[in-house]
Amino acid sequence: MKKNVRKIVNYKAEGRKIAALTAYDYPSAKFIDEAGIDIILVGDSAANVVLGYDTTTKITINEMLIFTAAVSRGAKSALIVGDMPFLTYNISIDKAIENAGKFIQAGADAVKIEGGSEYIIELTKRLTETGIPVMAHLGFTPQYVNTIGGNRVQGKDFETTLKILEAAKKLENAGAFSIVLEMMPEESARFISMNLSVPTIGIGAGADCDGQILVLNDLIGKFDDFSPKFARKYFDTKKMITDVANRYIEDVRSGSFPNNKESFQLSSEERCKLENYTQTR
Ligand code: KIV
């Protein structure tokens, strides 16, 4: 059965941990959905791990919408969250609602927006009122990497943790149905999670968040430009692809591919005609 935001919020009350992953294409979404994943985030991490950009700020809304539509065709049960890319929600509330609507029309059930400023809190309220559920994102927020000054762990002391909690509470009151906490000390993330009624979804934020999210391509070893400390690698897709490519190259060069079974054959009658024609010339 299709999961909705109410179900995701209830998981926290039930003490059931939420398992979330990113995906960007139809087959991956289908496979992780069939495996039982709760949330699929069509993350703007696609910028790095699919499109090869050096930063997430370079991906466009049109690229994100293509990935979102593909994921929504593959996933039948998971809640699908479209990650709004840089500058598609920061300029004005009206433009942000229009762009968020494009994600819903492409098949997302909710959108994710980064940050905890008064503007983002107001936007969360307006999107929720419009019927577009919002996943918030605090702690390290990659779209602000240039102002943060690099990939830095956030909430490293009491004061900054309290500030993040304050923003989280405001986002919760504005209607956010969950909050991603990225790159924070586990104690800080635990403290924030304990003081919210909506679930926190951690990434590099320790085991005590209400759920966890990772980038699928990190999990399956399909991206090796950089590898965050918090990403657990379950499989080596790079090795699998290079091994298969090496074997294929060898088979083509040695002439062992394709074999008879992998080729089409003429009937014996037609083959004879070809052979006779060749002999009489
Ligand atoms: O874009 C992304 O993949 C994210 C993370 C939270 C996984 O925002």
Short mmCIF file of C-alpha atoms and ligand atoms in Angstrom, two decimals:
data_model
loop_
_atom_site.label_atom_id
_atom_site.label_comp_id
_atom_site.label_asym_id
_atom_site.label_seq_id
_atom_site.Cartn_x
_atom_site.Cartn_y
_atom_site.Cartn_z
CA MET A 1 0.00 0.00 0.00
CA LYS A 2 1.18 3.53 -0.84
CA LYS A 3 2.79 5.34 2.11
CA ASN A 4 1.72 8.89 2.90
CA VAL A 5 3.10 11.59 5.19
CA ARG A 6 0.67 10.71 8.00
CA LYS A 7 2.00 7.14 8.01
CA ILE A 8 5.60 8.41 8.12
CA VAL A 9 4.80 10.69 11.10
CA ASN A 10 3.03 7.79 12.88
CA TYR A 11 6.13 5.62 12.56
CA LYS A 12 7.84 7.92 15.08
CA ALA A 13 5.00 7.54 17.60
CA GLU A 14 5.13 3.76 17.07
CA GLY A 15 8.91 3.73 17.64
CA ARG A 16 9.46 2.22 14.17
CA LYS A 17 12.65 3.47 12.51
CA ILE A 18 12.22 4.99 9.05
CA ALA A 19 14.49 3.72 6.25
CA ALA A 20 15.01 6.19 3.42
CA LEU A 21 17.27 6.17 0.36
CA THR A 22 17.81 8.35 -2.65
CA ALA A 23 17.10 7.14 -6.18
CA TYR A 24 17.13 8.86 -9.53
CA ASP A 25 15.98 6.28 -12.08
CA TYR A 26 13.14 3.83 -12.77
CA PRO A 27 14.87 0.46 -12.10
CA SER A 28 16.61 1.56 -8.88
CA ALA A 29 13.37 3.03 -7.55
CA LYS A 30 11.50 -0.17 -8.46
CA PHE A 31 14.07 -2.42 -6.75
CA ILE A 32 14.36 -0.45 -3.49
CA ASP A 33 10.58 0.00 -3.39
CA GLU A 34 10.11 -3.77 -3.74
CA ALA A 35 12.69 -4.20 -0.96
CA GLY A 36 10.38 -2.18 1.31
CA ILE A 37 12.05 1.23 1.63
CA ASP A 38 9.80 3.81 3.37
CA ILE A 39 10.89 7.02 1.62
CA ILE A 40 12.65 7.62 -1.70
CA LEU A 41 14.26 11.03 -1.98
CA VAL A 42 15.01 12.16 -5.52
CA GLY A 43 17.95 14.08 -4.11
CA ASP A 44 19.81 16.91 -5.75
CA SER A 45 22.83 14.72 -4.98
CA ALA A 46 21.98 13.51 -8.52
CA ALA A 47 24.08 16.53 -9.53
CA ASN A 48 27.22 14.76 -8.26
CA VAL A 49 26.46 11.05 -8.44
CA VAL A 50 24.54 10.90 -11.72
CA LEU A 51 25.42 13.99 -13.75
CA GLY A 52 29.01 14.47 -12.61
CA TYR A 53 28.71 18.15 -11.59
CA ASP A 54 31.15 19.22 -8.87
CA THR A 55 28.38 20.76 -6.73
CA THR A 56 24.65 20.28 -6.19
CA THR A 57 24.04 23.96 -6.95
CA LYS A 58 24.50 23.24 -10.68
CA ILE A 59 21.55 20.90 -11.22
CA THR A 60 18.45 22.42 -12.83
CA ILE A 61 14.78 21.91 -12.05
CA ASN A 62 14.20 20.31 -15.47
CA GLU A 63 16.89 17.70 -14.79
CA MET A 64 15.38 17.02 -11.35
CA LEU A 65 11.87 16.65 -12.81
CA ILE A 66 13.03 13.99 -15.29
CA PHE A 67 14.54 11.96 -12.41
CA THR A 68 11.42 12.48 -10.27
CA ALA A 69 9.08 11.23 -13.00
CA ALA A 70 11.26 8.15 -13.60
CA VAL A 71 11.33 7.32 -9.87
CA SER A 72 7.57 7.76 -9.57
CA ARG A 73 7.03 5.27 -12.40
CA GLY A 74 9.17 2.72 -10.55
CA ALA A 75 8.02 3.12 -6.92
CA LYS A 76 4.53 1.98 -6.02
CA SER A 77 4.69 2.00 -2.23
CA ALA A 78 7.39 4.36 -0.91
CA LEU A 79 6.70 8.02 -0.23
CA ILE A 80 8.49 9.97 -2.97
CA VAL A 81 10.13 13.28 -2.04
CA GLY A 82 11.42 15.65 -4.71
CA ASP A 83 14.44 17.69 -3.65
CA MET A 84 14.01 21.29 -4.78
CA PRO A 85 17.30 22.46 -6.28
CA PHE A 86 19.22 25.65 -5.57
CA LEU A 87 17.39 28.92 -6.39
CA THR A 88 14.09 27.21 -7.28
CA TYR A 89 12.53 28.10 -3.92
CA ASN A 90 14.64 30.96 -2.57
CA ILE A 91 13.55 33.88 -4.76
CA SER A 92 9.87 34.29 -3.91
CA ILE A 93 7.13 32.29 -2.22
CA ASP A 94 4.93 32.36 -5.35
CA LYS A 95 7.72 31.08 -7.59
CA ALA A 96 8.59 28.42 -4.99
CA ILE A 97 4.98 27.16 -4.86
CA GLU A 98 4.86 27.05 -8.65
CA ASN A 99 8.11 25.05 -8.79
CA ALA A 100 7.07 22.72 -5.96
CA GLY A 101 3.86 22.06 -7.91
CA LYS A 102 5.98 20.86 -10.84
CA PHE A 103 7.50 18.16 -8.59
CA ILE A 104 4.03 17.01 -7.51
CA GLN A 105 2.88 16.94 -11.14
CA ALA A 106 5.98 14.88 -12.00
CA GLY A 107 4.93 12.27 -9.42
CA ALA A 108 6.46 13.36 -6.08
CA ASP A 109 4.31 13.12 -2.93
CA ALA A 110 6.26 15.86 -1.12
CA VAL A 111 9.20 18.23 -1.58
CA LYS A 112 12.35 18.83 0.45
CA ILE A 113 13.75 22.31 1.04
CA GLU A 114 16.94 23.23 2.89
CA GLY A 115 17.39 25.74 5.70
CA GLY A 116 15.67 27.22 8.75
CA SER A 117 15.45 30.96 8.04
CA GLU A 118 12.20 32.88 8.64
CA TYR A 119 11.64 32.81 4.86
CA ILE A 120 11.93 28.98 4.74
CA ILE A 121 9.60 28.68 7.75
CA GLU A 122 7.00 30.89 6.01
CA LEU A 123 7.47 28.92 2.77
CA THR A 124 6.93 25.63 4.64
CA LYS A 125 3.66 27.00 6.00
CA ARG A 126 2.47 28.20 2.59
CA LEU A 127 3.44 24.99 0.79
CA THR A 128 1.67 22.88 3.42
CA GLU A 129 -1.44 25.07 3.14
CA THR A 130 -1.29 24.63 -0.64
CA GLY A 131 -1.36 20.84 -0.20
CA ILE A 132 2.33 20.21 -0.78
CA PRO A 133 3.94 18.33 2.14
CA VAL A 134 7.39 19.55 3.16
CA MET A 135 10.43 17.62 4.36
CA ALA A 136 12.75 20.17 6.00
CA HIS A 137 16.57 19.89 6.05
CA LEU A 138 18.80 21.30 8.83
CA GLY A 139 22.35 20.84 10.10
CA PHE A 140 24.72 20.82 7.17
CA THR A 141 22.74 22.08 4.16
CA PRO A 142 24.77 21.46 0.96
CA GLN A 143 23.08 24.22 -1.05
CA TYR A 144 24.55 26.76 1.42
CA VAL A 145 28.06 25.26 1.16
CA ASN A 146 29.53 28.53 -0.10
CA THR A 147 28.21 30.57 2.83
CA ILE A 148 28.92 27.81 5.38
CA GLY A 149 32.49 27.66 4.02
CA GLY A 150 32.83 23.95 3.21
CA ASN A 151 31.40 20.60 4.32
CA ARG A 152 31.37 21.26 8.06
CA VAL A 153 29.73 19.36 10.89
CA GLN A 154 26.96 21.53 12.44
CA GLY A 155 25.62 21.76 16.02
CA LYS A 156 28.99 21.13 17.63
CA ASP A 157 28.10 22.92 20.87
CA PHE A 158 25.11 23.59 23.13
CA GLU A 159 24.27 27.02 21.68
CA THR A 160 24.30 26.01 18.01
CA THR A 161 22.37 22.80 18.77
CA LEU A 162 19.73 24.87 20.55
CA LYS A 163 19.52 27.18 17.52
CA ILE A 164 18.95 24.19 15.23
CA LEU A 165 16.26 22.87 17.61
CA GLU A 166 14.54 26.27 17.60
CA ALA A 167 14.44 26.29 13.79
CA ALA A 168 13.27 22.65 13.77
CA LYS A 169 10.40 23.47 16.15
CA LYS A 170 9.33 26.39 13.97
CA LEU A 171 9.43 24.18 10.87
CA GLU A 172 7.40 21.54 12.68
CA ASN A 173 4.81 24.18 13.68
CA ALA A 174 4.75 25.45 10.10
CA GLY A 175 3.73 21.95 8.95
CA ALA A 176 6.95 20.10 8.00
CA PHE A 177 6.21 16.37 8.24
CA SER A 178 9.85 15.37 8.81
CA ILE A 179 13.25 16.97 9.16
CA VAL A 180 16.53 15.75 7.67
CA LEU A 181 19.46 16.34 10.05
CA GLU A 182 22.74 16.23 8.17
CA MET A 183 26.26 15.96 9.62
CA MET A 184 25.75 16.62 13.32
CA PRO A 185 27.23 15.03 16.45
CA GLU A 186 25.01 12.12 17.52
CA GLU A 187 24.24 13.71 20.91
CA SER A 188 22.98 16.90 19.26
CA ALA A 189 20.80 14.99 16.79
CA ARG A 190 19.41 12.81 19.61
CA PHE A 191 18.55 15.94 21.65
CA ILE A 192 16.76 17.52 18.67
CA SER A 193 14.91 14.29 17.82
CA MET A 194 13.71 13.87 21.42
CA ASN A 195 12.24 17.37 21.41
CA LEU A 196 10.20 17.09 18.21
CA SER A 197 7.05 15.17 17.42
CA VAL A 198 7.77 14.84 13.70
CA PRO A 199 10.47 12.33 12.71
CA THR A 200 14.07 13.32 12.12
CA ILE A 201 15.85 11.55 9.28
CA GLY A 202 19.58 11.48 9.89
CA ILE A 203 22.49 11.45 7.49
CA GLY A 204 25.78 11.53 9.34
CA ALA A 205 23.83 12.37 12.52
CA GLY A 206 24.12 9.18 14.58
CA ALA A 207 21.81 6.26 15.31
CA ASP A 208 19.23 8.04 17.45
CA CYS A 209 17.41 9.94 14.72
CA ASP A 210 13.95 8.56 13.96
CA GLY A 211 15.13 7.37 10.56
CA GLN A 212 18.19 7.24 8.35
CA ILE A 213 18.85 8.28 4.77
CA LEU A 214 21.81 7.56 2.49
CA VAL A 215 22.65 8.20 -1.13
CA LEU A 216 21.99 4.91 -2.97
CA ASN A 217 25.06 5.33 -5.16
CA ASP A 218 27.29 5.47 -2.02
CA LEU A 219 25.58 2.37 -0.63
CA ILE A 220 26.22 0.31 -3.75
CA GLY A 221 29.67 1.74 -4.57
CA LYS A 222 28.55 3.40 -7.80
CA PHE A 223 30.28 6.71 -7.11
CA ASP A 224 33.90 7.11 -6.09
CA ASP A 225 34.76 10.80 -6.57
CA PHE A 226 34.37 11.23 -2.81
CA SER A 227 33.01 9.08 -0.04
CA PRO A 228 31.55 10.59 3.15
CA LYS A 229 32.60 9.04 6.49
CA PHE A 230 28.96 8.28 7.34
CA ALA A 231 28.14 6.34 4.15
CA ARG A 232 28.17 2.54 4.57
CA LYS A 233 29.18 0.71 1.39
CA TYR A 234 27.30 -2.59 0.96
CA PHE A 235 28.41 -3.43 -2.57
CA ASP A 236 31.11 -2.54 -5.10
CA THR A 237 29.26 -1.63 -8.31
CA LYS A 238 32.37 0.04 -9.74
CA LYS A 239 34.25 -3.27 -9.48
CA MET A 240 31.28 -5.20 -10.89
CA ILE A 241 30.98 -2.87 -13.92
CA THR A 242 34.72 -2.80 -14.64
CA ASP A 243 35.01 -6.61 -14.29
CA VAL A 244 32.07 -7.14 -16.66
CA ALA A 245 33.41 -4.55 -19.14
CA ASN A 246 36.85 -6.25 -19.09
CA ARG A 247 35.36 -9.67 -19.79
CA TYR A 248 33.19 -8.28 -22.60
CA ILE A 249 36.15 -6.46 -24.23
CA GLU A 250 38.17 -9.70 -24.08
CA ASP A 251 35.31 -11.76 -25.60
CA VAL A 252 34.79 -9.26 -28.46
CA ARG A 253 38.51 -9.11 -29.24
CA SER A 254 38.95 -12.88 -29.10
CA GLY A 255 35.89 -13.44 -31.32
CA SER A 256 34.11 -15.55 -28.67
CA PHE A 257 31.24 -13.05 -28.58
CA PRO A 258 28.73 -13.47 -30.08
CA ASN A 259 28.39 -17.27 -30.23
CA ASN A 260 25.81 -19.22 -32.30
CA LYS A 261 23.12 -18.93 -29.67
CA GLU A 262 23.59 -15.17 -29.56
CA SER A 263 23.23 -14.87 -33.39
CA PHE A 264 20.45 -15.37 -35.93
CA GLN A 265 20.79 -18.18 -38.54
CA LEU A 266 19.38 -18.65 -42.04
CA SER A 267 17.36 -21.76 -42.91
CA SER A 268 19.59 -24.47 -44.49
CA GLU A 269 17.91 -23.81 -47.85
CA GLU A 270 18.79 -20.11 -47.81
CA ARG A 271 22.29 -20.89 -46.57
CA CYS A 272 22.81 -23.24 -49.56
CA LYS A 273 21.70 -20.52 -51.96
CA LEU A 274 24.26 -18.14 -50.49
CA GLU A 275 27.02 -20.78 -50.66
CA ASN A 276 26.17 -21.71 -54.29
CA TYR A 277 26.10 -18.10 -55.32
CA THR A 278 29.54 -17.54 -53.80
CA GLN A 279 30.97 -20.68 -55.50
CA THR A 280 29.63 -19.80 -59.01
CA ARG A 281 31.21 -16.31 -59.06
O1 KIV B 1 20.36 15.28 -2.16
C1 KIV B 1 20.45 14.41 -1.30
O2 KIV B 1 20.77 13.27 -1.62
C2 KIV B 1 20.17 14.79 0.09
C3 KIV B 1 20.50 13.90 1.25
C4 KIV B 1 19.70 14.23 2.45
C5 KIV B 1 20.54 12.46 1.07
O3 KIV B 1 19.68 15.85 0.30
#
